[in-house]
Short mmCIF file of N, CA and C in Angstrom, two decimals:
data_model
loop_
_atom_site.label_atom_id
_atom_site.label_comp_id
_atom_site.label_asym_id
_atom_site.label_seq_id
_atom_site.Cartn_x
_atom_site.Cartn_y
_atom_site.Cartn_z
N UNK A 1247 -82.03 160.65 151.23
CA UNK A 1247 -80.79 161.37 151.38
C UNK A 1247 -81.05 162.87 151.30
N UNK A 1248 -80.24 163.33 152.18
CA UNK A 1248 -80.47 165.41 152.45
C UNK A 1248 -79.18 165.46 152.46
N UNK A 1249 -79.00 166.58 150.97
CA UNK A 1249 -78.05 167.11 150.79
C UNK A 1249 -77.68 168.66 150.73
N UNK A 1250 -76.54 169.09 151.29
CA UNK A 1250 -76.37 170.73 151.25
C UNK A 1250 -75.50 170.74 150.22
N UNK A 1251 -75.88 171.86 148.95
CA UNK A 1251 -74.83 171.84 148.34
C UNK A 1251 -74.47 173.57 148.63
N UNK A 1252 -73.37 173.30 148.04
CA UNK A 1252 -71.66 174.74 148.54
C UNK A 1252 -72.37 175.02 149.64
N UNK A 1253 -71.92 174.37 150.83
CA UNK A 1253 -72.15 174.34 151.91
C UNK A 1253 -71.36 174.72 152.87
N UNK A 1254 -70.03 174.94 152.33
CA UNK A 1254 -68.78 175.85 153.04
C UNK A 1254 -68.69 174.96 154.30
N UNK A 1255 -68.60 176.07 155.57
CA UNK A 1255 -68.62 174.93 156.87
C UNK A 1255 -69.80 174.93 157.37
N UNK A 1256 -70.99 174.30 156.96
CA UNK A 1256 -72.42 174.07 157.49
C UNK A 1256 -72.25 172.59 157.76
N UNK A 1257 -73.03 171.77 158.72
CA UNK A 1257 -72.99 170.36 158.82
C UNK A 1257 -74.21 170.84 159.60
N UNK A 1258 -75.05 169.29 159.17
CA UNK A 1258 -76.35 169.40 160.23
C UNK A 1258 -76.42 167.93 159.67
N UNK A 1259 -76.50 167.23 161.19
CA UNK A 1259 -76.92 165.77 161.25
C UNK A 1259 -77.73 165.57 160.33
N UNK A 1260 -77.65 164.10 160.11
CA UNK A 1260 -78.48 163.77 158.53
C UNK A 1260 -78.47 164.12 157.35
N UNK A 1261 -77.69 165.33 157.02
CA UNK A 1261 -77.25 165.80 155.89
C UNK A 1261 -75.89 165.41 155.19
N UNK A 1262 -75.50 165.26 154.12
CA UNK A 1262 -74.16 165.33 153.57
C UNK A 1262 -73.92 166.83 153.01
N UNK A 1263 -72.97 167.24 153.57
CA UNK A 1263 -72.80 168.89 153.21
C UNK A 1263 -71.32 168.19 151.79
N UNK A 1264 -71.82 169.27 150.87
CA UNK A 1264 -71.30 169.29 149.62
C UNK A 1264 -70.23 170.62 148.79
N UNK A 1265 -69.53 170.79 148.48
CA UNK A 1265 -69.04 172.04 147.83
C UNK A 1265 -68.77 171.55 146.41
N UNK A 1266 -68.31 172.60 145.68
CA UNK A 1266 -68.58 173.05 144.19
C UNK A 1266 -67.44 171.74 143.17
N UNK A 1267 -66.51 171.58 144.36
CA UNK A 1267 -65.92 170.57 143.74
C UNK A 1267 -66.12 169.15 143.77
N UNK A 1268 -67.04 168.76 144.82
CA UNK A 1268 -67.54 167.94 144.65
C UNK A 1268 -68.55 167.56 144.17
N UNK A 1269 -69.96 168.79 144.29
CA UNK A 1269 -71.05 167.91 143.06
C UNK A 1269 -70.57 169.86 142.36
N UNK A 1270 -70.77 169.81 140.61
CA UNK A 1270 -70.69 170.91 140.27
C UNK A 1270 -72.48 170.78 139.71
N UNK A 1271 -73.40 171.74 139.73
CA UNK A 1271 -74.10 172.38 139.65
C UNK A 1271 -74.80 172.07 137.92
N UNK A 1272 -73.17 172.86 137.33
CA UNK A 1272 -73.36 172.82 135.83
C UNK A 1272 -72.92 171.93 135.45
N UNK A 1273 -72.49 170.05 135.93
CA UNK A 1273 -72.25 169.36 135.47
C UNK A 1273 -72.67 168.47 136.17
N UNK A 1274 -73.81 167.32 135.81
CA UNK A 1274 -74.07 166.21 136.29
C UNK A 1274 -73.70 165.05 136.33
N UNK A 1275 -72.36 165.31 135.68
CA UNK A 1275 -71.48 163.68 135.43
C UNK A 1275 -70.64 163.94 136.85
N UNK A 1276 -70.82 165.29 137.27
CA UNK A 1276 -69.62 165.53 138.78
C UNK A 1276 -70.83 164.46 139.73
N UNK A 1277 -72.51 164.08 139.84
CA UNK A 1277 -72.71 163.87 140.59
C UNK A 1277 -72.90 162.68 140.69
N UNK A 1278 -72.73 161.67 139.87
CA UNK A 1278 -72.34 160.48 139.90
C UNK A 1278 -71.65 159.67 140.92
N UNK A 1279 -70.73 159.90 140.84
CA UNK A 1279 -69.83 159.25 141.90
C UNK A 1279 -70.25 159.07 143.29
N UNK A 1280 -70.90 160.02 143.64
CA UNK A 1280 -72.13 160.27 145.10
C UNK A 1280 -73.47 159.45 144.88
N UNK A 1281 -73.94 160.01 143.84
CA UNK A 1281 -75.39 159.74 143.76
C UNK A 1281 -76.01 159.30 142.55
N UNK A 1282 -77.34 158.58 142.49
CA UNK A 1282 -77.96 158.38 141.76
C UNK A 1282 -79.22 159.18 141.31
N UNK A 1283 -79.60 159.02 139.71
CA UNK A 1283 -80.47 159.72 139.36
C UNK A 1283 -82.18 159.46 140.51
N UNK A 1284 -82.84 160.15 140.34
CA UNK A 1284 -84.08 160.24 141.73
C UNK A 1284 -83.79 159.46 142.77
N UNK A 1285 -82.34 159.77 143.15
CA UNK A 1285 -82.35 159.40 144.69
C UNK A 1285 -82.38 159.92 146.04
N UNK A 1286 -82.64 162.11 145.55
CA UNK A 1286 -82.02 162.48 146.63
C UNK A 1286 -83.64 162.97 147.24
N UNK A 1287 -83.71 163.04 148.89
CA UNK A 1287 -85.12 163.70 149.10
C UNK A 1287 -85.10 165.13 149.13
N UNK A 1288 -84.31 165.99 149.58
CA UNK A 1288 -84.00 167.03 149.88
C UNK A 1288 -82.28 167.83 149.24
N UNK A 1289 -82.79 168.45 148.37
CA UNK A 1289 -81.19 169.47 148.36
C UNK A 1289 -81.70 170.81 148.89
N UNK A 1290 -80.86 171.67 149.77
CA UNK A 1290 -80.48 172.94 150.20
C UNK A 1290 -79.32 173.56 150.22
N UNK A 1291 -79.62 174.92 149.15
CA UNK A 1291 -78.76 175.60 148.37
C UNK A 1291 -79.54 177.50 149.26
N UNK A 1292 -78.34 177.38 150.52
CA UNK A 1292 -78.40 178.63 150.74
C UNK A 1292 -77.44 179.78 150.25
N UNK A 1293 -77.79 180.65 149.23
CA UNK A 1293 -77.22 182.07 148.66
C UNK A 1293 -75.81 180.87 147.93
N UNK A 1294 -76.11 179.82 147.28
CA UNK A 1294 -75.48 179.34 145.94
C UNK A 1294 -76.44 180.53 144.41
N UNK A 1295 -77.67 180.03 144.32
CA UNK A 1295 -77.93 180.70 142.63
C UNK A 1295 -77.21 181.86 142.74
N UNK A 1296 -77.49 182.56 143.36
CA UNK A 1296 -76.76 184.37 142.81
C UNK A 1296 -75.31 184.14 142.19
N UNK A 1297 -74.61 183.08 142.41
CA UNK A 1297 -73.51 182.82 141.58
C UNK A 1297 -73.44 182.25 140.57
N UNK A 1298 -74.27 182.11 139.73
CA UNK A 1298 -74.88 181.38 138.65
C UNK A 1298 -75.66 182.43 138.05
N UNK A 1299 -75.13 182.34 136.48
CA UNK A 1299 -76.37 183.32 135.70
C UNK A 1299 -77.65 182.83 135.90
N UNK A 1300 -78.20 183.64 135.46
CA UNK A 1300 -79.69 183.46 135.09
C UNK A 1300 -80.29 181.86 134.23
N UNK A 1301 -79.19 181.95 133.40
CA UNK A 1301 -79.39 180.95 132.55
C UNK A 1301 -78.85 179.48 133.19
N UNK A 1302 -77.97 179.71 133.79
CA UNK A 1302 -76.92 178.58 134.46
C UNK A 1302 -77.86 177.89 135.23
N UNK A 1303 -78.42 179.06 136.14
CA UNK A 1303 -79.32 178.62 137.55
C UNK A 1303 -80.37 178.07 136.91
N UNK A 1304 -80.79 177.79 135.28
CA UNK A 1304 -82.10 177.31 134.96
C UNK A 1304 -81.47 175.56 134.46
N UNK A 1305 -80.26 175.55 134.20
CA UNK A 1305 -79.25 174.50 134.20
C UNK A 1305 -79.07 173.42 135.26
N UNK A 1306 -78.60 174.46 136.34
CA UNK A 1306 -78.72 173.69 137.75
C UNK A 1306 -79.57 173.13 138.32
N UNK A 1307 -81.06 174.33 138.32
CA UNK A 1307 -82.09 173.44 138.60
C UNK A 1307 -82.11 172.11 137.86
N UNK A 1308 -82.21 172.13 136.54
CA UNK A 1308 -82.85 170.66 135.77
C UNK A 1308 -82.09 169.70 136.37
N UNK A 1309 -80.05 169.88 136.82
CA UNK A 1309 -79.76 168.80 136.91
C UNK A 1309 -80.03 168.35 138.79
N UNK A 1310 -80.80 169.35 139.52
CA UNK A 1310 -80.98 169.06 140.73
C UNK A 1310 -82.26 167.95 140.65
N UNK A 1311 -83.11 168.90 139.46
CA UNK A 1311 -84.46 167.96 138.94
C UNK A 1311 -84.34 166.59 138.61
N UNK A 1312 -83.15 166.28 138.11
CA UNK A 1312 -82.86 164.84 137.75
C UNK A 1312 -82.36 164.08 138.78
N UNK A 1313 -81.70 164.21 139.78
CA UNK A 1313 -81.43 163.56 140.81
C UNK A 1313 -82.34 163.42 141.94
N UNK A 1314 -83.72 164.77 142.42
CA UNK A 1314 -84.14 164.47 143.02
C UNK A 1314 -85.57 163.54 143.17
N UNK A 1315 -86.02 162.69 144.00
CA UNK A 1315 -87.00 161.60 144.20
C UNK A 1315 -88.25 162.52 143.45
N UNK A 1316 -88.94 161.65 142.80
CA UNK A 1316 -90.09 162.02 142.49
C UNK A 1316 -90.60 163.14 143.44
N UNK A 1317 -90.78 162.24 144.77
CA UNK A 1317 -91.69 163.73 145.41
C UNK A 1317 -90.53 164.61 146.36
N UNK A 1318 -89.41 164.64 145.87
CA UNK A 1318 -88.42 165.78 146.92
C UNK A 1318 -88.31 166.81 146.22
N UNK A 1319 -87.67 167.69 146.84
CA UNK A 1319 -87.78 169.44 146.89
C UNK A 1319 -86.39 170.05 147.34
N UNK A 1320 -86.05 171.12 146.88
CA UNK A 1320 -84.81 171.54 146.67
C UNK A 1320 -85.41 173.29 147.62
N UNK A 1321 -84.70 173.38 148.76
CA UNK A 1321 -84.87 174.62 149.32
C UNK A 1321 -84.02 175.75 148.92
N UNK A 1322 -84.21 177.08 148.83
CA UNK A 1322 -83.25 177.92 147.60
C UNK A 1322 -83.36 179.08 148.49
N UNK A 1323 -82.11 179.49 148.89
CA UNK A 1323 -82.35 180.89 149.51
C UNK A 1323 -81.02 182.09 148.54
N UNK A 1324 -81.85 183.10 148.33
CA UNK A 1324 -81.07 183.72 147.54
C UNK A 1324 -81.39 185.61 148.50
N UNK A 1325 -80.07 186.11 147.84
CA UNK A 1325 -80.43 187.97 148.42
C UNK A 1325 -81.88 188.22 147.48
N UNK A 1326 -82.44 189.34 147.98
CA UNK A 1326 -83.37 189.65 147.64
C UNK A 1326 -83.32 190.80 146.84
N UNK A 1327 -83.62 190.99 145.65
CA UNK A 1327 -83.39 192.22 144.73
C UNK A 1327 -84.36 193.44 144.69
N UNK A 1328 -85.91 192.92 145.46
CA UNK A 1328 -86.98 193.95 146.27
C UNK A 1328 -86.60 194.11 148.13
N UNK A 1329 -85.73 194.33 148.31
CA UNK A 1329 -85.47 194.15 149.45
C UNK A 1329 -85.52 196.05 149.95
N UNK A 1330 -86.32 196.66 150.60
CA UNK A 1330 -86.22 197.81 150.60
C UNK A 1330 -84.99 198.41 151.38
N UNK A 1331 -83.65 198.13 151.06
CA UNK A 1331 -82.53 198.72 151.89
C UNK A 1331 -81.74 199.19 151.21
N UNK A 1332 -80.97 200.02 151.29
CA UNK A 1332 -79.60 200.60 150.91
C UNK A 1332 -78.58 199.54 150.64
N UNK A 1333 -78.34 199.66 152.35
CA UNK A 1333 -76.94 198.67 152.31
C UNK A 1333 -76.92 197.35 152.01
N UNK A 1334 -77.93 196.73 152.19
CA UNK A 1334 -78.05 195.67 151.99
C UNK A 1334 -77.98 195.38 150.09
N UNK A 1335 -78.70 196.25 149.70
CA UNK A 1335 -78.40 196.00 147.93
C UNK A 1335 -77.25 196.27 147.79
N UNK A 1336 -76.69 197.55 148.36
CA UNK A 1336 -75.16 197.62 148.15
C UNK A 1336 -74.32 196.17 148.06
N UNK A 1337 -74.16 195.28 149.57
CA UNK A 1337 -73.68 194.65 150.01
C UNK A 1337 -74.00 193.19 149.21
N UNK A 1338 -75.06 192.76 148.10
CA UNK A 1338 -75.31 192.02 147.33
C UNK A 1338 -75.27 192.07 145.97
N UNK A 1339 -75.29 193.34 145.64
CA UNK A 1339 -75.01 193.72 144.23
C UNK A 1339 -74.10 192.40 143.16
N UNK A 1340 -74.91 192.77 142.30
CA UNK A 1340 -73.70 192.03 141.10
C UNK A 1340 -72.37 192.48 141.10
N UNK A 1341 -70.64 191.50 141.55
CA UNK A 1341 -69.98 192.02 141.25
C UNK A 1341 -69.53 192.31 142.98
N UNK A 1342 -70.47 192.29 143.96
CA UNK A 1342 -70.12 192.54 144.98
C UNK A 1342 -70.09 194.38 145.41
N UNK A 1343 -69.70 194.71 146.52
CA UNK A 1343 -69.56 196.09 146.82
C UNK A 1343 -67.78 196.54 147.25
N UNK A 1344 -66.80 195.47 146.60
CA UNK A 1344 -65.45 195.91 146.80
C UNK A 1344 -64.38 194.65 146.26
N UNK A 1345 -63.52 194.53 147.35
CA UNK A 1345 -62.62 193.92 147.23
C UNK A 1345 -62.93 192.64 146.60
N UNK A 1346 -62.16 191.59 145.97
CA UNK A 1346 -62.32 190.88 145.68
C UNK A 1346 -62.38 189.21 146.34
N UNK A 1347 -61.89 189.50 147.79
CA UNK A 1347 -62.65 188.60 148.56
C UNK A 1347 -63.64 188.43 149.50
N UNK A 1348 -64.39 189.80 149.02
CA UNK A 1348 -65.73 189.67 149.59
C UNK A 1348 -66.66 188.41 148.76
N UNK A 1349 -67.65 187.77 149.63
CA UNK A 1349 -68.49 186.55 149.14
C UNK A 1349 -69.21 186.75 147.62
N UNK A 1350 -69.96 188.80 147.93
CA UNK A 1350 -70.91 188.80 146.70
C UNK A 1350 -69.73 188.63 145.34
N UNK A 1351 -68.43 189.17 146.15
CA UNK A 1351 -67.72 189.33 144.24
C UNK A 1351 -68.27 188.74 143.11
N UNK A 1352 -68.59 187.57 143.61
CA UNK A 1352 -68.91 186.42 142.16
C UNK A 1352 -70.16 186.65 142.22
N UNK A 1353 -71.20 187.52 142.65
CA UNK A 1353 -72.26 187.46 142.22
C UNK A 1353 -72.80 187.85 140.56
N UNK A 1354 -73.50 187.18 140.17
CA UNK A 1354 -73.62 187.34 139.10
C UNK A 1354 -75.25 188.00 138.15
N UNK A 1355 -76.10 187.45 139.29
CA UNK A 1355 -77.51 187.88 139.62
C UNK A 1355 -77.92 188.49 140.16
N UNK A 1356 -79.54 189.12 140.63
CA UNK A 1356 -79.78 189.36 142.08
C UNK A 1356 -80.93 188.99 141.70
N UNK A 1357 -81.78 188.18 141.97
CA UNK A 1357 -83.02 187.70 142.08
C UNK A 1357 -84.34 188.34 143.06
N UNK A 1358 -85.39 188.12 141.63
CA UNK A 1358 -86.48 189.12 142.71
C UNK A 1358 -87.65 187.74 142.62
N UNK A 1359 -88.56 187.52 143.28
CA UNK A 1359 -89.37 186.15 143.77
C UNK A 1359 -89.81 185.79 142.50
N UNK A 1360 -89.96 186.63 141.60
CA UNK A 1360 -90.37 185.90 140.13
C UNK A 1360 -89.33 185.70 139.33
N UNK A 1361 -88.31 186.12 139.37
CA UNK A 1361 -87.24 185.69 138.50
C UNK A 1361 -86.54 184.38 138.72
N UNK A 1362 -85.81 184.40 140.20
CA UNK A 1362 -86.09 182.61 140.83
C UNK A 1362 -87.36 181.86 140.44
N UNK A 1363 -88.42 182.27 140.78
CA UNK A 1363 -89.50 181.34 140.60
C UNK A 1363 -89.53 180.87 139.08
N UNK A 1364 -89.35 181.99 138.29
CA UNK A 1364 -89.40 181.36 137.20
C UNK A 1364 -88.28 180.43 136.68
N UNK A 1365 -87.16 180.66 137.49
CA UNK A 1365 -85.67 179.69 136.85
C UNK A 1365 -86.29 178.78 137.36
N UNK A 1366 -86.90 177.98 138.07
CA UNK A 1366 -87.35 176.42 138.50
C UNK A 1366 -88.52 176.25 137.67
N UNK A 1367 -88.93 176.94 137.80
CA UNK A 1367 -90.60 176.76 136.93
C UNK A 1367 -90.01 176.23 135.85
N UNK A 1368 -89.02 176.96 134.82
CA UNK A 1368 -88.66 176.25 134.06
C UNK A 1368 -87.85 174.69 133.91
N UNK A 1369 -87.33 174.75 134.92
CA UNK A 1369 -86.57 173.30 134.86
C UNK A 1369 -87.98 172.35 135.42
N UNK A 1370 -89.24 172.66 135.32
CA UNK A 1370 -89.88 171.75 135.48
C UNK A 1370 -90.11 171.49 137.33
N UNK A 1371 -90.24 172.33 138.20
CA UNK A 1371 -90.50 172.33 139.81
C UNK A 1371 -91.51 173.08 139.60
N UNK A 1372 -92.10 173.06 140.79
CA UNK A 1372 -93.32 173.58 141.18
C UNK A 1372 -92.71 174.33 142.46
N UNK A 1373 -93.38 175.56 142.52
CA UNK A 1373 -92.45 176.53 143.69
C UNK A 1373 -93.15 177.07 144.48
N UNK A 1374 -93.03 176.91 145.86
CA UNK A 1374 -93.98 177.72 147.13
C UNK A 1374 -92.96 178.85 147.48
N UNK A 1375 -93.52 180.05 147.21
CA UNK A 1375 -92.84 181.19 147.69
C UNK A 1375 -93.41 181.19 149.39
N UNK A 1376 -91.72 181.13 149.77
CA UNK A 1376 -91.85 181.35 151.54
C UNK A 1376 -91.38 182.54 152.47
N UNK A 1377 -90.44 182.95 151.61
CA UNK A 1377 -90.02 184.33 152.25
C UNK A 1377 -89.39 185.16 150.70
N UNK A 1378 -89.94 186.21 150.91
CA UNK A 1378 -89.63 187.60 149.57
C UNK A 1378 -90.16 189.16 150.14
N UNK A 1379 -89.42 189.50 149.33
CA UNK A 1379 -90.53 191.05 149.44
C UNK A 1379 -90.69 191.42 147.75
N UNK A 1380 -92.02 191.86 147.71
CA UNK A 1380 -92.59 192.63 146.62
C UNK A 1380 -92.21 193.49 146.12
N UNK A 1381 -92.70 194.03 144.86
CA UNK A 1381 -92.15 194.96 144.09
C UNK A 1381 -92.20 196.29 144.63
N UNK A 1382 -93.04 196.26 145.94
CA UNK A 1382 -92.83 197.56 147.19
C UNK A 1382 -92.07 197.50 148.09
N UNK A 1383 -91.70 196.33 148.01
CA UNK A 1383 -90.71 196.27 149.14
C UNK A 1383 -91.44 195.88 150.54
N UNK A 1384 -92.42 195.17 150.19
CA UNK A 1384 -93.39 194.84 151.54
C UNK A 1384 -92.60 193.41 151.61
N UNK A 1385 -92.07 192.85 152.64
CA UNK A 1385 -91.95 191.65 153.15
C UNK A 1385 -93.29 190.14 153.89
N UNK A 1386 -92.98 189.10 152.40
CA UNK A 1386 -94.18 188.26 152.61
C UNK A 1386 -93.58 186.90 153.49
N UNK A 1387 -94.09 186.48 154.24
CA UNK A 1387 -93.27 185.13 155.29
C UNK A 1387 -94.74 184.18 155.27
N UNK A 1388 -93.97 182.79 155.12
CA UNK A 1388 -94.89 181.83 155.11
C UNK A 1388 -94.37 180.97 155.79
N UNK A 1389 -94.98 180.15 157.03
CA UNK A 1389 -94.09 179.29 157.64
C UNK A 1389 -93.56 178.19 157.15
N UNK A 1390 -92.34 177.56 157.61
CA UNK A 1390 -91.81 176.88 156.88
C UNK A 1390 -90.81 176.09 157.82
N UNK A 1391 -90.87 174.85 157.76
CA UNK A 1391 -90.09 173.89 158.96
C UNK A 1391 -88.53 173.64 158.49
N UNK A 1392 -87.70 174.07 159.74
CA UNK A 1392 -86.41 174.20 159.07
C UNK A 1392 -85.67 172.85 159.02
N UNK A 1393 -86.75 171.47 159.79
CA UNK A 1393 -85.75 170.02 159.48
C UNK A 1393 -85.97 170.05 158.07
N UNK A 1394 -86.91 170.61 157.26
CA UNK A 1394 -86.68 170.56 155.50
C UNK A 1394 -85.31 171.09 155.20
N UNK A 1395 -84.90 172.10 155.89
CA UNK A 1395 -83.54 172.98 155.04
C UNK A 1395 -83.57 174.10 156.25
N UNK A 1396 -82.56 174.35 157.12
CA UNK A 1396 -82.44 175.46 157.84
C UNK A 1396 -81.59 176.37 156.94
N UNK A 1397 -82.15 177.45 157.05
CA UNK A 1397 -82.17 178.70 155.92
C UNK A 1397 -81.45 180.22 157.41
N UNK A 1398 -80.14 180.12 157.46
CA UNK A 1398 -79.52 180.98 158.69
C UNK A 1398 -80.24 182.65 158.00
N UNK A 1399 -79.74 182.82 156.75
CA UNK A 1399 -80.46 184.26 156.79
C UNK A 1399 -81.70 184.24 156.22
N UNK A 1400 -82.63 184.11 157.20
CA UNK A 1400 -83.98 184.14 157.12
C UNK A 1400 -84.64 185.11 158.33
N UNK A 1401 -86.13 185.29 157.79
CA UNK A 1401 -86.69 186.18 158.87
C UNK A 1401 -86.44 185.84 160.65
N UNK A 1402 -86.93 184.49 160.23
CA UNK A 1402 -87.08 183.40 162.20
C UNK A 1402 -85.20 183.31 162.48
N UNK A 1403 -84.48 183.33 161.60
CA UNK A 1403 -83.11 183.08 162.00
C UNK A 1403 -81.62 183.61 162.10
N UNK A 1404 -81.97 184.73 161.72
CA UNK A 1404 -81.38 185.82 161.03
C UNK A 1404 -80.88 187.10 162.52
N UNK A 1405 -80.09 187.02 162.95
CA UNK A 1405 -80.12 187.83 164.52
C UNK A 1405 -80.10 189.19 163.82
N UNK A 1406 -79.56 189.75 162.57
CA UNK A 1406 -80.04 191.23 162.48
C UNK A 1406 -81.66 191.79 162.27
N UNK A 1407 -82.92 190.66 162.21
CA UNK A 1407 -84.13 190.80 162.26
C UNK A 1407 -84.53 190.66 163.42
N UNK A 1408 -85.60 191.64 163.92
CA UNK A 1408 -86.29 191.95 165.05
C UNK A 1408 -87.79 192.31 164.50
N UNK A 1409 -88.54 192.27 165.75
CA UNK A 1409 -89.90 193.04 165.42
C UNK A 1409 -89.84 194.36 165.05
N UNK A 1410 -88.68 194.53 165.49
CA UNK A 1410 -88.90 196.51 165.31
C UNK A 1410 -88.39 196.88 163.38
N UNK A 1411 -87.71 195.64 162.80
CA UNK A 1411 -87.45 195.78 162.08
C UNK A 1411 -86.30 194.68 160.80
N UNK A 1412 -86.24 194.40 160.17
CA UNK A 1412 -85.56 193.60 159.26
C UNK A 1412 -84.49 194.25 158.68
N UNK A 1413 -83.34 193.44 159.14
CA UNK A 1413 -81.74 193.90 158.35
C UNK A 1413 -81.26 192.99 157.57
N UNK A 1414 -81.71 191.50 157.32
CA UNK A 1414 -81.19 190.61 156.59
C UNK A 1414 -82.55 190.02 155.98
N UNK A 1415 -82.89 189.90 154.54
CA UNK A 1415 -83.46 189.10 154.49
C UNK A 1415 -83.15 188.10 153.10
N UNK A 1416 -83.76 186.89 152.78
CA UNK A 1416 -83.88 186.35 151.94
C UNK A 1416 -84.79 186.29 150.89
N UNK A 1417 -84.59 185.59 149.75
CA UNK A 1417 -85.78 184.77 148.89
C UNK A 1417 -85.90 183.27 149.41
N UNK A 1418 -86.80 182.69 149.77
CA UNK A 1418 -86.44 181.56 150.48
C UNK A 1418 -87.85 180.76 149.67
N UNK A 1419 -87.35 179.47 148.37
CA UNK A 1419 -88.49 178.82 148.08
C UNK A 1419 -88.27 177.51 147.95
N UNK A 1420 -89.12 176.69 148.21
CA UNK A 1420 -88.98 175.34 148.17
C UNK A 1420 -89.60 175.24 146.64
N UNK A 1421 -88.66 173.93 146.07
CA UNK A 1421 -89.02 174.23 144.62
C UNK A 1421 -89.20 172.68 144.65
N UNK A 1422 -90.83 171.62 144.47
CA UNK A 1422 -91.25 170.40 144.39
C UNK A 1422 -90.77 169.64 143.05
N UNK A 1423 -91.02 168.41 143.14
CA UNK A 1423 -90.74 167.78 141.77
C UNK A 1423 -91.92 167.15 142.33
N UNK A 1424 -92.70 166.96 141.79
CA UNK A 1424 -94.04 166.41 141.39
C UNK A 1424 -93.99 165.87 140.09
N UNK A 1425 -93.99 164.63 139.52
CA UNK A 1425 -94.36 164.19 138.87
C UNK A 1425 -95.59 164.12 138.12
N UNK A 1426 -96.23 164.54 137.17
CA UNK A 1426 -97.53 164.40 136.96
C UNK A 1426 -97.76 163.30 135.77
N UNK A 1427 -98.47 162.12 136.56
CA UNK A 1427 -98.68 160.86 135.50
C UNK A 1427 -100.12 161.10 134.32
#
């Protein structure tokens, strides 16, 4: 089973797209009713953590950790907090950059590739960094097949990125459950 969670209006064959009221994140008795513990192969959570503290998102992971199959993986795309732009930090900021129905309002984070990495690390995943930029602001891309999780603001998918230059980017990591016997 491939699941999207707060998935708004995303649908992609083979997937069950999910929102906040139906599985909640910070509560694993919400995911019951759907699913069973290590049953799922795939969850994808595009620009969900940034709405989740720091601490929450180390919450969420564990209870994504408990539902997913021994060997499945949870794809995570979040704004990027080394992202060398103006507007773009503007436009992701904690708190958002205005009104209150802009998307970032509820942001609550901004994640830089080790601060995500480490919220899964801790819930026990193992994490391939696939798309970030560094503490210079250099942008790192690793290929990455989107029947796992199509990730829209990403480098390959993203129509404000070009060769001449990057206007959108992500943190984009697949975070494993590996079991180790």
């Amino acid at each position: 089973m491939k699941v999207i969670i707060g998935a708004g209006n995303t649908v992609f064959d083979g997937w069950i797209s999910t929102q906040e009221n139906d599985v909640n994140l910070l509560d694993e008795n919400s995911w019951f009713p759907r699913f069973k513990i290590n049953s799922l192969s795939i969850i994808l959570a595009e620009h969900v953590w940034e709405h989740l503290t720091y601490e929450e998102g180390v919450i969420a992971a564990k209870t994504c950790f408990k539902f997913l199959r021994d060997d499945g993986m949870i794809r995570v795309a979040v704004p990027d907090g080394y992202f060398d732009n103006d507007w773009y930090q503007n436009m992701v900021k904690i708190g958002g950059p205005g009104p209150t129905d802009h998307p970032a309002y509820t942001h609550k984070i901004l994640y830089t590739y080790k601060t995500l990495r480490a919220c899964f690390e801790e819930a026990g995943f193992i994490v391939d960094l696939l798309e970030y930029c560094d503490e210079e602001g250099k942008f790192h891309y690793k290929y990455w097949n989107e029947l796992d999780g199509f990730i829209g603001r990403s480098y390959r998918f993203d129509t404000r990125n070009s060769k001449e230059g990057l206007g959108m980017v992500s943190i984009i990591i697949d975070a494993k459950k590996e079991v180790v016997i």
